[in-house]
């Protein structure tokens, strides 16, 4: 019976060694995973810090301020262009109204010239027949 107990003790001792080896290998792989995760997190932090510094320098650089100035000038130019365009459109409307009025005046004057030409022709015919020309409105022969 002692032999059985001794052999059981030896087997139990070997079994404990096997379990502790499994435990230590799983702990080692867990530690390795943790180290990799910490390393990745550190690299991401360094990358984020680099990006933050780069963006800060980009927005504070003289080049950026000149770009801001150019953007402001562009906006002012667009605003001025819009105002100029509105002014030009208003002037164009005024000129169109004046042009239309002048066309009406021209048409009236052409009608008056046409009427006067007819009257002149009639007067010329009358004067050839009677020998005297009356100046309209005076009642005195010319």
mmCIF file of C-alpha atoms in Angstrom:
data_model
loop_
_atom_site.group_PDB
_atom_site.id
_atom_site.type_symbol
_atom_site.label_atom_id
_atom_site.label_comp_id
_atom_site.label_asym_id
_atom_site.label_seq_id
_atom_site.Cartn_x
_atom_site.Cartn_y
_atom_site.Cartn_z
ATOM 1 C CA UNK A 1 0.000 0.000 0.000
ATOM 2 C CA UNK A 2 2.880 2.233 0.594
ATOM 3 C CA UNK A 3 3.922 1.774 -2.947
ATOM 4 C CA UNK A 4 0.589 2.908 -4.214
ATOM 5 C CA UNK A 5 0.684 5.956 -2.043
ATOM 6 C CA UNK A 6 4.176 6.767 -3.081
ATOM 7 C CA UNK A 7 3.375 6.329 -6.755
ATOM 8 C CA UNK A 8 0.273 8.447 -6.348
ATOM 9 C CA UNK A 9 2.394 11.114 -4.665
ATOM 10 C CA UNK A 10 4.894 11.077 -7.505
ATOM 11 C CA UNK A 11 2.152 11.313 -10.117
ATOM 12 C CA UNK A 12 0.472 14.083 -8.207
ATOM 13 C CA UNK A 13 3.771 15.955 -7.976
ATOM 14 C CA UNK A 14 4.349 15.567 -11.714
ATOM 15 C CA UNK A 15 0.807 16.751 -12.406
ATOM 16 C CA UNK A 16 1.403 19.896 -10.319
ATOM 17 C CA UNK A 17 4.562 20.650 -12.302
ATOM 18 C CA UNK A 18 2.691 20.275 -15.583
ATOM 19 C CA UNK A 19 -0.112 22.598 -14.424
ATOM 20 C CA UNK A 20 2.341 25.235 -13.224
ATOM 21 C CA UNK A 21 4.155 25.080 -16.608
ATOM 22 C CA UNK A 22 0.849 25.652 -18.395
ATOM 23 C CA UNK A 23 0.037 28.478 -16.019
ATOM 24 C CA UNK A 24 3.395 30.180 -16.530
ATOM 25 C CA UNK A 25 3.146 29.933 -20.352
ATOM 26 C CA UNK A 26 -0.374 31.436 -20.343
ATOM 27 C CA UNK A 27 0.831 34.187 -17.993
ATOM 28 C CA UNK A 28 3.781 34.848 -20.310
ATOM 29 C CA UNK A 29 1.516 35.143 -23.367
ATOM 30 C CA UNK A 30 -0.827 37.439 -21.393
ATOM 31 C CA UNK A 31 2.113 39.631 -20.398
ATOM 32 C CA UNK A 32 3.343 39.692 -23.956
ATOM 33 C CA UNK A 33 -0.102 40.803 -25.212
ATOM 34 C CA UNK A 34 -0.190 43.496 -22.540
ATOM 35 C CA UNK A 35 3.285 44.739 -23.534
ATOM 36 C CA UNK A 36 2.251 44.909 -27.209
ATOM 37 C CA UNK A 37 -0.916 46.840 -26.309
ATOM 38 C CA UNK A 38 1.091 49.306 -24.197
ATOM 39 C CA UNK A 39 3.621 49.710 -27.010
ATOM 40 C CA UNK A 40 0.877 50.422 -29.573
ATOM 41 C CA UNK A 41 -0.766 52.913 -27.203
ATOM 42 C CA UNK A 42 2.572 54.683 -26.730
ATOM 43 C CA UNK A 43 3.171 54.906 -30.475
ATOM 44 C CA UNK A 44 -0.339 56.330 -30.962
ATOM 45 C CA UNK A 45 0.293 58.947 -28.251
ATOM 46 C CA UNK A 46 3.551 60.002 -29.889
ATOM 47 C CA UNK A 47 1.824 60.192 -33.275
ATOM 48 C CA UNK A 48 -1.008 62.312 -31.832
ATOM 49 C CA UNK A 49 1.447 64.693 -30.166
ATOM 50 C CA UNK A 50 3.368 65.069 -33.427
ATOM 51 C CA UNK A 51 0.153 65.795 -35.312
ATOM 52 C CA UNK A 52 -0.964 68.377 -32.727
ATOM 53 C CA UNK A 53 2.363 70.200 -32.899
ATOM 54 C CA UNK A 54 2.367 70.126 -36.704
ATOM 55 C CA UNK A 55 -1.141 71.554 -36.911
ATOM 56 C CA UNK A 56 -0.356 74.243 -34.334
ATOM 57 C CA UNK A 57 2.706 75.330 -36.275
ATOM 58 C CA UNK A 58 0.808 75.250 -39.548
ATOM 59 C CA UNK A 59 -1.909 77.598 -38.254
ATOM 60 C CA UNK A 60 0.539 79.935 -36.509
ATOM 61 C CA UNK A 61 3.050 80.203 -39.357
ATOM 62 C CA UNK A 62 3.555 83.428 -41.345
ATOM 63 C CA UNK A 63 2.524 81.565 -44.466
ATOM 64 C CA UNK A 64 -0.862 80.872 -42.928
ATOM 65 C CA UNK A 65 -1.292 84.505 -41.934
ATOM 66 C CA UNK A 66 -0.500 85.553 -45.494
ATOM 67 C CA UNK A 67 -3.080 83.042 -46.684
ATOM 68 C CA UNK A 68 -5.589 84.551 -44.256
ATOM 69 C CA UNK A 69 -4.732 87.986 -45.631
ATOM 70 C CA UNK A 70 -5.177 86.764 -49.171
ATOM 71 C CA UNK A 71 -8.503 85.216 -48.220
ATOM 72 C CA UNK A 72 -9.648 88.509 -46.676
ATOM 73 C CA UNK A 73 -8.542 90.390 -49.778
ATOM 74 C CA UNK A 74 -10.403 87.905 -51.949
ATOM 75 C CA UNK A 75 -13.563 88.338 -49.870
ATOM 76 C CA UNK A 76 -13.250 92.128 -50.056
ATOM 77 C CA UNK A 77 -12.675 91.923 -53.801
ATOM 78 C CA UNK A 78 -15.735 89.743 -54.211
ATOM 79 C CA UNK A 79 -17.783 92.152 -52.125
ATOM 80 C CA UNK A 80 -16.494 95.110 -54.135
ATOM 81 C CA UNK A 81 -17.155 93.194 -57.344
ATOM 82 C CA UNK A 82 -20.734 92.514 -56.249
ATOM 83 C CA UNK A 83 -21.278 96.184 -55.374
ATOM 84 C CA UNK A 84 -19.722 97.249 -58.653
ATOM 85 C CA UNK A 85 -21.905 94.831 -60.562
ATOM 86 C CA UNK A 86 -25.030 96.147 -58.811
ATOM 87 C CA UNK A 87 -23.965 99.713 -59.608
ATOM 88 C CA UNK A 88 -23.311 98.818 -63.230
ATOM 89 C CA UNK A 89 -26.676 97.099 -63.513
ATOM 90 C CA UNK A 90 -28.418 100.182 -62.084
ATOM 91 C CA UNK A 91 -26.540 102.448 -64.497
ATOM 92 C CA UNK A 92 -27.426 100.118 -67.364
ATOM 93 C CA UNK A 93 -31.129 100.344 -66.426
ATOM 94 C CA UNK A 94 -30.917 104.160 -66.297
ATOM 95 C CA UNK A 95 -29.165 104.276 -69.650
ATOM 96 C CA UNK A 96 -31.773 101.938 -71.136
ATOM 97 C CA UNK A 97 -34.578 104.208 -69.880
ATOM 98 C CA UNK A 98 -32.817 107.258 -71.361
ATOM 99 C CA UNK A 99 -32.247 105.415 -74.629
ATOM 100 C CA UNK A 100 -35.925 104.449 -74.823
ATOM 101 C CA UNK A 101 -36.948 108.065 -74.102
ATOM 102 C CA UNK A 102 -34.569 109.318 -76.783
ATOM 103 C CA UNK A 103 -36.020 106.825 -79.273
ATOM 104 C CA UNK A 104 -39.515 108.132 -78.513
ATOM 105 C CA UNK A 105 -38.279 111.718 -78.944
ATOM 106 C CA UNK A 106 -36.592 110.756 -82.218
ATOM 107 C CA UNK A 107 -39.796 109.169 -83.473
ATOM 108 C CA UNK A 108 -41.758 112.296 -82.508
ATOM 109 C CA UNK A 109 -39.209 114.505 -84.251
ATOM 110 C CA UNK A 110 -39.297 112.308 -87.351
ATOM 111 C CA UNK A 111 -43.078 112.591 -87.404
ATOM 112 C CA UNK A 112 -42.781 116.382 -86.997
ATOM 113 C CA UNK A 113 -40.198 116.570 -89.810
ATOM 114 C CA UNK A 114 -42.458 114.461 -91.987
ATOM 115 C CA UNK A 115 -45.451 116.750 -91.248
ATOM 116 C CA UNK A 116 -43.349 119.850 -91.896
ATOM 117 C CA UNK A 117 -42.081 118.357 -95.155
ATOM 118 C CA UNK A 118 -45.650 117.772 -96.252
ATOM 119 C CA UNK A 119 -46.650 121.311 -95.233
ATOM 120 C CA UNK A 120 -43.576 122.695 -96.969
ATOM 121 C CA UNK A 121 -44.441 120.806 -100.127
ATOM 122 C CA UNK A 122 -48.008 122.100 -99.975
ATOM 123 C CA UNK A 123 -46.820 125.644 -99.393
ATOM 124 C CA UNK A 124 -44.363 125.366 -102.258
ATOM 125 C CA UNK A 125 -47.181 124.243 -104.531
ATOM 126 C CA UNK A 126 -49.403 127.065 -103.318
ATOM 127 C CA UNK A 127 -46.638 129.655 -103.707
ATOM 128 C CA UNK A 128 -45.953 128.608 -107.267
ATOM 129 C CA UNK A 129 -49.584 129.017 -108.024
ATOM 130 C CA UNK A 130 -50.186 132.329 -106.165
ATOM 131 C CA UNK A 131 -46.700 133.762 -106.104
ATOM 132 C CA UNK A 132 -46.622 134.600 -102.399
ATOM 133 C CA UNK A 133 -45.785 132.582 -99.323
ATOM 134 C CA UNK A 134 -47.454 133.177 -96.000
ATOM 135 C CA UNK A 135 -45.368 132.746 -92.908
ATOM 136 C CA UNK A 136 -47.455 130.643 -90.641
ATOM 137 C CA UNK A 137 -48.862 132.480 -87.658
ATOM 138 C CA UNK A 138 -47.909 135.954 -88.869
ATOM 139 C CA UNK A 139 -50.539 136.573 -91.502
ATOM 140 C CA UNK A 140 -47.959 138.538 -93.492
ATOM 141 C CA UNK A 141 -46.946 137.383 -96.973
ATOM 142 C CA UNK A 142 -43.252 136.717 -97.403
#
